[in-house]
Coordinates of C-alpha atoms and ligand atoms in Angstrom, one line a residue:
X1 CA 33.8 -6.5 54.8
X2 CA 34.5 -10.2 55.3
X3 CA 31.5 -12.5 55.1
X4 CA 31.1 -16.2 56.1
X5 CA 28.4 -18.1 54.2
X6 CA 27.2 -21.4 55.7
X7 CA 26.1 -24.1 53.3
X8 CA 27.1 -26.2 50.2
X9 CA 24.1 -26.3 47.9
X10 CA 22.8 -24.6 44.8
X11 CA 21.1 -22.1 47.0
X12 CA 24.3 -21.1 48.7
X13 CA 26.2 -21.0 45.3
X14 CA 23.5 -18.5 44.1
X15 CA 23.9 -16.5 47.3
X16 CA 27.7 -16.5 46.9
X17 CA 27.4 -15.2 43.3
X18 CA 25.1 -12.4 44.4
X19 CA 27.3 -11.4 47.4
X20 CA 30.4 -11.4 45.1
X21 CA 28.8 -8.5 43.1
X22 CA 28.8 -6.3 46.1
X23 CA 31.5 -3.6 46.1
X24 CA 31.5 -3.8 49.9
X25 CA 32.6 -7.5 49.9
X26 CA 36.2 -7.8 50.9
X27 CA 36.5 -11.6 51.3
X28 CA 34.0 -14.4 51.2
X29 CA 34.4 -17.6 53.1
X30 CA 32.1 -20.6 52.5
X31 CA 31.7 -23.4 55.0
X32 CA 31.9 -26.0 53.6
X33 CA 31.1 -24.6 50.2
X34 CA 31.3 -26.6 46.9
X35 CA 33.5 -26.6 43.8
X36 CA 31.3 -23.9 42.1
X37 CA 31.4 -21.7 45.1
X38 CA 35.2 -22.0 45.2
X39 CA 35.3 -19.7 42.2
X40 CA 33.9 -16.8 44.3
X41 CA 34.7 -17.9 47.8
X42 CA 37.4 -19.5 50.0
X43 CA 35.9 -22.8 51.1
X44 CA 36.7 -23.7 54.7
X45 CA 36.1 -26.9 56.6
X46 CA 34.1 -25.8 59.7
X47 CA 31.8 -28.0 61.8
X48 CA 28.8 -25.7 61.7
X49 CA 27.1 -27.7 64.5
X50 CA 29.9 -26.6 66.7
X51 CA 28.7 -23.1 67.5
X52 CA 31.8 -22.2 69.5
X53 CA 34.0 -23.2 66.6
X54 CA 32.0 -20.9 64.2
X55 CA 32.2 -18.0 66.7
X56 CA 36.0 -18.6 67.1
X57 CA 36.4 -18.6 63.3
X58 CA 34.5 -15.3 63.1
X59 CA 36.6 -13.7 65.8
X60 CA 39.9 -14.8 64.2
X61 CA 38.9 -13.8 60.7
X62 CA 37.2 -10.5 61.6
X63 CA 33.9 -11.6 60.0
X64 CA 31.4 -8.7 59.6
X65 CA 28.4 -10.9 58.6
X66 CA 27.5 -14.5 58.7
X67 CA 24.9 -15.7 56.2
X68 CA 23.2 -19.0 57.1
X69 CA 21.9 -20.8 54.0
X70 CA 20.1 -24.0 55.3
X71 CA 17.5 -24.4 58.0
X72 CA 19.2 -26.8 60.4
X73 CA 21.8 -24.4 61.8
X74 CA 19.1 -21.8 62.3
X75 CA 16.8 -24.1 64.2
X76 CA 19.8 -25.3 66.2
X77 CA 20.5 -21.7 67.3
X78 CA 23.6 -20.7 65.4
X79 CA 22.4 -17.1 65.0
X80 CA 21.8 -16.9 68.8
X81 CA 25.4 -18.0 69.5
X82 CA 26.8 -15.5 67.0
X83 CA 24.6 -12.8 68.4
X84 CA 25.8 -13.5 71.9
X85 CA 29.4 -13.0 70.6
X86 CA 28.5 -9.8 68.8
X87 CA 28.7 -11.2 65.3
X88 CA 25.9 -10.0 63.0
X89 CA 24.1 -12.8 61.2
X90 CA 21.5 -13.0 58.4
X91 CA 18.8 -15.5 59.6
X92 CA 16.4 -15.9 62.5
X93 CA 17.1 -16.9 66.0
X94 CA 16.2 -20.5 67.1
X95 CA 13.0 -19.1 68.7
X96 CA 12.0 -17.3 65.5
X97 CA 13.0 -20.3 63.3
X98 CA 10.2 -22.3 64.9
X99 CA 8.1 -20.9 62.1
X100 CA 9.8 -23.6 60.0
X101 CA 10.9 -26.0 62.8
X102 CA 7.4 -26.7 64.2
X103 CA 4.4 -26.8 62.0
X104 CA 2.1 -26.9 65.1
X105 CA 3.7 -23.7 66.4
X106 CA 3.0 -21.9 63.1
X107 CA -0.6 -23.2 62.8
X108 CA -1.4 -22.1 66.3
X109 CA 0.1 -18.6 65.5
X110 CA -2.1 -18.4 62.4
X111 CA -5.1 -19.3 64.5
X112 CA -4.3 -16.7 67.2
X113 CA -3.6 -13.9 64.7
X114 CA -6.2 -14.7 62.1
X115 CA -3.7 -15.5 59.4
X116 CA -5.3 -17.4 56.5
X117 CA -4.3 -21.1 56.4
X118 CA -5.8 -24.5 56.1
X119 CA -8.1 -25.6 59.0
X120 CA -6.2 -28.1 61.2
X121 CA -5.8 -30.0 64.5
X122 CA -2.7 -31.2 66.3
X123 CA -2.3 -34.7 67.7
X124 CA 0.1 -36.5 69.9
X125 CA -2.0 -39.6 70.1
X126 CA -2.6 -42.1 67.3
X127 CA -6.1 -43.2 68.3
X128 CA -7.3 -39.6 68.5
X129 CA -5.8 -38.8 65.1
X130 CA -7.4 -41.8 63.5
X131 CA -10.8 -40.9 65.0
X132 CA -10.4 -37.3 63.6
X133 CA -9.5 -38.4 60.1
X134 CA -12.4 -40.9 60.0
X135 CA -14.7 -38.0 60.8
X136 CA -13.1 -35.6 58.3
X137 CA -12.8 -37.9 55.3
X138 CA -10.3 -37.7 52.3
X139 CA -8.7 -35.8 50.7
X140 CA -6.8 -34.6 53.8
X141 CA -3.2 -33.6 54.6
X142 CA -1.1 -35.3 57.3
X143 CA 2.2 -33.6 58.5
X144 CA 4.9 -34.6 60.9
X145 CA 5.4 -31.6 63.2
X146 CA 9.1 -31.1 63.0
X147 CA 11.7 -31.0 60.3
X148 CA 11.6 -34.1 58.0
X149 CA 13.7 -32.9 55.1
X150 CA 10.6 -32.0 53.1
X151 CA 9.3 -35.6 53.3
X152 CA 7.0 -35.3 56.3
X153 CA 3.9 -34.4 54.4
X154 CA 1.3 -36.8 52.9
X155 CA -1.6 -35.5 50.8
X156 CA -3.9 -38.5 51.2
X157 CA -6.5 -39.1 48.6
X158 CA -8.4 -42.0 50.2
X159 CA -9.4 -43.1 53.6
X160 CA -7.1 -46.1 53.5
X161 CA -4.1 -43.9 52.5
X162 CA -5.0 -41.4 55.3
X163 CA -5.0 -44.0 58.0
X164 CA -1.8 -45.6 56.7
X165 CA -0.1 -42.2 56.8
X166 CA -1.3 -41.5 60.4
X167 CA 0.0 -45.0 61.5
X168 CA 3.3 -44.5 59.7
X169 CA 3.9 -41.1 61.4
X170 CA 3.1 -42.3 64.9
X171 CA 5.1 -45.4 64.2
X172 CA 8.2 -43.3 64.0
X173 CA 8.7 -43.1 60.2
X174 CA 10.1 -39.6 60.7
X175 CA 11.7 -40.1 64.1
X176 CA 11.2 -37.3 66.6
X177 CA 9.6 -35.2 63.8
X178 CA 6.5 -37.4 63.8
X179 CA 5.9 -37.5 67.6
X180 CA 3.4 -34.8 67.0
X181 CA 1.2 -34.8 63.9
X182 CA -0.7 -31.9 62.3
X183 CA -3.8 -32.9 60.3
X184 CA -5.2 -30.2 58.0
X185 CA -7.8 -29.4 55.4
X186 CA -6.8 -30.1 51.8
X187 CA -6.5 -26.8 49.9
X188 CA -7.2 -26.5 46.3
X189 CA -5.4 -24.0 44.1
X190 CA -2.1 -23.1 42.5
X191 CA 1.1 -22.9 44.7
X192 CA 3.5 -20.1 44.7
X193 CA 6.6 -19.1 46.7
X194 CA 6.7 -15.7 48.3
X195 CA 9.9 -14.2 49.8
X196 CA 10.0 -11.3 52.3
X197 CA 13.0 -9.7 53.9
X198 CA 12.6 -9.0 57.6
X199 CA 14.5 -7.0 60.2
X200 CA 12.6 -8.0 63.3
X201 CA 10.2 -5.1 63.2
X202 CA 9.5 -4.6 59.5
X203 CA 9.2 -6.7 56.3
X204 CA 9.7 -5.9 52.7
X205 CA 8.3 -7.9 49.8
X206 CA 11.3 -9.5 48.0
X207 CA 10.4 -11.8 45.2
X208 CA 8.1 -14.5 43.9
X209 CA 8.7 -17.9 42.2
X210 CA 7.1 -21.1 41.3
X211 CA 8.8 -24.5 41.5
X212 CA 8.2 -28.0 40.3
X213 CA 8.4 -30.6 43.1
X214 CA 7.6 -33.9 41.4
X215 CA 10.5 -35.8 39.8
X216 CA 8.8 -36.4 36.4
X217 CA 7.4 -34.4 33.5
X218 CA 3.8 -33.5 33.9
X219 CA 4.2 -33.5 37.7
X220 CA 4.4 -37.3 37.8
X221 CA 6.3 -39.5 40.3
X222 CA 7.5 -38.8 43.8
X223 CA 8.2 -35.4 45.4
X224 CA 11.7 -34.1 45.4
X225 CA 13.5 -31.1 46.9
X226 CA 12.6 -29.3 43.6
X227 CA 13.4 -30.0 40.0
X228 CA 13.2 -26.5 38.6
X229 CA 11.7 -23.1 39.1
X230 CA 11.1 -19.7 37.5
X231 CA 10.8 -16.1 38.8
X232 CA 8.8 -14.0 39.0
X233 CA 5.5 -15.8 39.3
X234 CA 3.2 -13.7 37.2
X235 CA 0.2 -15.3 39.0
X236 CA 1.2 -13.3 42.1
X237 CA 0.0 -9.9 40.8
X238 CA 1.0 -6.7 42.6
X239 CA -2.4 -6.7 44.3
X240 CA -2.0 -10.2 45.4
X241 CA 1.5 -9.5 46.8
X242 CA 0.1 -6.6 48.8
X243 CA -2.6 -8.9 50.2
X244 CA 0.0 -11.5 51.1
X245 CA 2.1 -8.8 52.9
X246 CA -1.0 -7.4 54.8
X247 CA -2.7 -10.6 55.7
X248 CA 0.1 -13.1 56.1
X249 CA 3.6 -11.7 56.4
X250 CA 3.0 -8.5 58.4
X251 CA 0.8 -10.1 61.0
X252 CA 3.4 -12.9 61.4
X253 CA 6.1 -10.2 62.0
X254 CA 3.9 -8.6 64.6
X255 CA 3.1 -11.9 66.3
X256 CA 6.7 -13.0 66.5
X257 CA 7.8 -9.6 68.0
X258 CA 4.9 -9.9 70.6
X259 CA 6.1 -13.4 71.5
X260 CA 9.6 -12.1 72.2
X261 CA 11.0 -13.8 69.1
X262 CA 11.4 -11.0 66.5
X263 CA 11.9 -12.5 63.0
X264 CA 15.0 -11.5 61.1
X265 CA 16.2 -12.8 57.8
X266 CA 14.2 -14.1 54.8
X267 CA 10.7 -15.4 55.5
X268 CA 9.7 -17.8 52.7
X269 CA 5.9 -18.3 52.6
X270 CA 4.7 -21.3 50.7
X271 CA 1.2 -20.2 49.5
X272 CA -1.8 -21.8 48.1
X273 CA -3.7 -19.4 45.9
X274 CA -7.3 -20.5 46.5
X275 CA -10.6 -19.2 45.4
X276 CA -10.9 -17.5 48.8
X277 CA -7.6 -15.7 48.4
X278 CA -4.0 -16.7 49.4
X279 CA -3.5 -19.1 52.2
X280 CA -0.3 -20.1 54.0
X281 CA 0.7 -23.7 53.5
X282 CA 4.0 -23.4 55.4
X283 CA 6.8 -21.1 56.3
X284 CA 10.5 -21.7 55.7
X285 CA 13.0 -19.6 57.6
X286 CA 15.6 -19.4 54.8
X287 CA 15.8 -19.1 51.0
X288 CA 14.3 -21.8 48.9
X289 CA 16.3 -24.2 46.7
X290 CA 16.0 -24.0 43.7
X291 CA 14.0 -20.7 44.0
X292 CA 17.1 -18.8 45.1
X293 CA 18.8 -19.7 41.8
X294 CA 16.0 -17.8 39.9
X295 CA 15.4 -15.0 42.4
X296 CA 18.9 -13.7 43.0
X297 CA 20.2 -13.4 39.4
X298 CA 17.3 -10.9 38.9
X299 CA 18.2 -8.7 42.0
X300 CA 19.4 -5.2 41.0
X301 CA 20.3 -4.1 44.5
X302 CA 23.2 -5.1 46.7
X303 CA 22.4 -8.3 48.5
X304 CA 25.1 -7.7 51.1
X305 CA 23.6 -4.3 52.0
X306 CA 20.1 -5.9 52.3
X307 CA 21.3 -8.8 54.4
X308 CA 23.2 -6.5 56.8
X309 CA 20.1 -4.3 57.0
X310 CA 18.0 -7.3 58.1
X311 CA 20.6 -8.3 60.6
X312 CA 20.9 -4.9 62.1
X313 CA 17.2 -4.0 62.2
X314 CA 17.5 -1.3 59.6
X315 CA 15.7 -2.3 56.3
X316 CA 15.3 0.6 53.9
X317 CA 11.9 2.1 53.2
X318 CA 11.6 0.9 49.6
X319 CA 11.4 -2.7 48.5
X320 CA 14.5 -4.1 46.6
X321 CA 14.5 -3.7 42.8
X322 CA 14.5 -6.6 40.3
X323 CA 15.2 -6.9 36.6
X324 CA 12.1 -7.3 34.5
X325 CA 13.7 -10.4 32.9
X326 CA 12.5 -13.9 33.8
X327 CA 14.9 -16.4 35.2
X328 CA 14.2 -20.1 34.9
X329 CA 16.3 -22.9 36.3
X330 CA 16.5 -26.6 35.4
X331 CA 17.8 -29.0 38.1
X332 CA 20.1 -31.8 36.9
X333 CA 19.9 -34.8 39.1
X334 CA 21.8 -38.1 39.3
X335 CA 19.8 -41.0 37.9
X336 CA 18.0 -42.8 40.8
X337 CA 17.1 -39.5 42.6
X338 CA 15.0 -39.1 44.7
X339 CA 15.7 -42.7 45.6
X340 CA 19.3 -43.8 45.6
X341 CA 21.2 -41.6 43.1
X342 CA 24.2 -42.9 41.1
X343 CA 27.3 -41.4 42.7
X344 CA 30.7 -40.3 41.5
X345 CA 30.0 -40.2 37.8
X346 CA 32.0 -37.7 35.7
X347 CA 30.3 -34.5 34.4
X348 CA 31.8 -32.7 31.4
X349 CA 31.0 -29.5 29.6
X350 CA 30.0 -27.3 32.5
X351 CA 32.7 -24.7 31.7
X352 CA 31.4 -24.1 28.2
X353 CA 27.9 -23.7 29.4
X354 CA 28.9 -21.2 32.2
X355 CA 30.5 -19.1 29.5
X356 CA 27.1 -18.6 27.6
X357 CA 25.4 -15.2 27.8
X358 CA 22.4 -15.1 30.1
X359 CA 23.2 -18.6 31.5
X360 CA 24.5 -19.4 35.0
X361 CA 25.4 -22.8 36.3
X362 CA 25.3 -23.4 40.0
X363 CA 26.6 -26.4 41.8
X364 CA 24.4 -28.3 44.2
X365 CA 26.1 -31.7 44.7
X366 CA 29.5 -31.9 43.1
X367 CA 33.1 -32.6 44.0
X368 CA 36.4 -32.1 42.2
X369 CA 38.5 -35.2 41.7
X370 CA 41.8 -34.0 40.1
X371 CA 40.5 -32.2 37.0
X372 CA 37.3 -34.1 36.9
X373 CA 34.0 -32.8 38.2
X374 CA 32.0 -35.6 39.7
X375 CA 28.4 -36.0 41.0
X376 CA 28.2 -36.1 44.8
X377 CA 24.5 -36.0 45.7
X378 CA 20.9 -36.3 44.4
X379 CA 20.4 -32.9 42.9
X380 CA 23.8 -32.0 41.3
X381 CA 23.7 -28.9 39.1
X382 CA 21.3 -26.1 38.3
X383 CA 21.2 -24.4 34.9
X384 CA 19.6 -21.0 35.1
X385 CA 18.8 -18.9 32.1
X386 CA 17.6 -15.3 31.9
X387 CA 15.4 -14.0 29.1
X388 CA 12.4 -11.7 28.3
X389 CA 9.7 -14.5 28.7
X390 CA 9.4 -17.8 30.5
X391 CA 9.3 -19.4 27.0
X392 CA 12.5 -17.8 25.9
X393 CA 14.2 -18.6 29.2
X394 CA 13.2 -22.2 29.0
X395 CA 14.6 -22.5 25.5
X396 CA 17.9 -21.0 26.5
X397 CA 18.1 -23.2 29.6
X398 CA 17.5 -26.4 27.7
X399 CA 20.0 -25.4 25.0
X400 CA 22.5 -25.0 27.8
X401 CA 21.5 -28.3 29.5
X402 CA 22.1 -30.2 26.2
X403 CA 25.7 -29.0 26.1
X404 CA 26.5 -30.8 29.4
X405 CA 27.9 -34.2 28.9
X406 CA 26.6 -36.3 31.7
X407 CA 24.9 -39.6 30.7
X408 CA 24.2 -40.6 34.3
X409 CA 22.2 -37.4 34.9
X410 CA 18.6 -36.4 34.1
X411 CA 16.3 -33.5 34.3
X412 CA 12.6 -32.6 33.7
X413 CA 11.9 -31.3 30.2
X414 CA 8.9 -29.2 31.1
X415 CA 10.1 -26.6 33.6
X416 CA 7.9 -23.5 33.2
X417 CA 5.3 -25.3 31.0
X418 CA 2.2 -24.1 32.8
X419 CA 3.4 -20.5 32.6
X420 CA 4.4 -20.8 29.0
X421 CA 0.9 -22.1 28.2
X422 CA -0.4 -18.9 29.9
X423 CA 2.0 -16.7 27.9
X424 CA 0.7 -18.2 24.7
X425 CA -3.0 -17.9 25.6
Ligands
AMP1 P1 4.9 -28.5 53.0 O1 6.1 -29.3 53.3 O2 4.0 -28.1 54.2 O3 5.1 -27.3 52.0 O4 4.0 -29.5 52.1 C1 4.6 -30.0 50.9 C2 3.6 -30.0 49.8 O5 2.4 -30.7 50.2 C3 3.1 -28.6 49.5 O6 4.0 -27.9 48.6 C4 1.8 -28.9 48.8 O7 1.9 -29.3 47.5 C5 1.2 -30.0 49.6 N1 0.4 -29.5 50.7 C6 0.7 -29.2 52.0 N2 -0.3 -28.8 52.7 C7 -1.4 -28.8 51.9 C8 -2.8 -28.5 52.1 N3 -3.3 -28.1 53.2 N4 -3.6 -28.7 51.0 C9 -3.1 -29.1 49.8 N5 -1.8 -29.4 49.6 C10 -0.9 -29.3 50.6

C-alpha cells in the first residue's frame, strides 16, 4: 500500500520510522518531510492547505492511506476533503478536531457528559472576565479558546498577573484565538500524557508518556513545545489507565458520536493526576511531539494496520502491544529557543549516533545544504534511547547526545529525573 504522511517534525519522522517497519507498506511519501524522513520516505512538495491538490496527489499516486501528523490540517478539514474523495485518512474530521481546536467546546462537552476536568467559565467580554477572576482569586488559569501554538495558556500566580493575562488575551495577543477566553480552576498534581486510538465508535488505550515543557533544568524558564519525554509513564498504573478510559476517553467517544462528529484517529489526553483522581487538562487531536518519539519505538504491533483500522472503523478487540523497555528522548534545540533561535548552523556527528544500538535520532528542524546538515528551526533533533529503566535510557541518551558536534545547540540535562528518583527510592 502507498501512504502519504503529512508533516515535517520529529513526530512525523517517528511515525515514518514506525510505518517503514510494516510489511504492508509499498511506498511512503512525506509532504513536506525532512532530511531524516528522506531516508524512509520520498519527500514531496505539496501545499497541504490546498485540499484539492492533496486529493489530486492521492488520486494520481494511488494512495491507500493519508496520515496527518499536525493539528492545523485536521482542524482545517483535510480529512473531510479526503473522505469526500474516498481516500482513507488517519485523523479526525474538522468537527471532531474541535476537541483540540476549541477549548470552550471541550469544556462544555465535559460539563455535559460529566467528564472530570477543572471547573471553568467561558468569556467573550473583558469586563465580565475581570469581574470573575477578582471573585475567584489566584492561582487561576487563563486560556485563549482557539489554537495558539501551545502558547495561549497562562497559569497566573497572583491577582496582578491574572488581570494582566486577561487584558492581554482580550487585547488580541493571540489574534482570533483569544476572542474567547476560558478561565479555569488551577489543578494541583502531576501531569501525564495518555494516548488512545479511536475508530469513531470505539477506543483502545495506546500508550502513556510524560514530557518536560520548560526550557531549563529543574523546570526553570519559559514553556516550550517540549524538551524531552519518556514512555511509559509508570505513574499511570493499569488501574489508573482503566479509569481514564472509563471516565474520560470512552464518554468523549460516545459524546462525539452523539453530536454527529464521531472521533477517529489518536486522541491525546493531557491529564492532571489529582488527589481526586485523573482530570482532563486538554485534548489534542493528534500525536504529541516529542511523546511520539518515545511511544512509537516501543510499539510491537504494525502501526499501518492500526492506523487503517482507525480510519475504517475497525479497531481490533485487543489493545496494541508494547515492549517493556523504556524509551527516553532528549530534544536538542538551537540556542535562543524558545525565543529567537540561531539559524543555519552546521550539525556534525548525527550519523555515528544513529548507528548506536538502542538509539534513534529523529529530525525536527533540519535541512541539507550540500553534504552539511544545518539547523532550521527551534527544536532541531531528538535523541531517543531505549533501555530497561528510565535511568539506563537517560544515560544512553546523553552518551549519544554528547557525540553530536553542534556548539550552537543545547538540551536539558535532566530529562526523566523525577522518574529516576522514584526508581531509586
Ligand atoms: P494546555 O495547553 O491546556 O495543555 O496547558 C498548558 C499547560 O498549562 C499544561 O500542560 C499545564 O501545565 C498547565 N495547565 C493548564 N490547565 C491547567 C489547570 N487547570 N491547572 C493547572 N495547570 C494547568
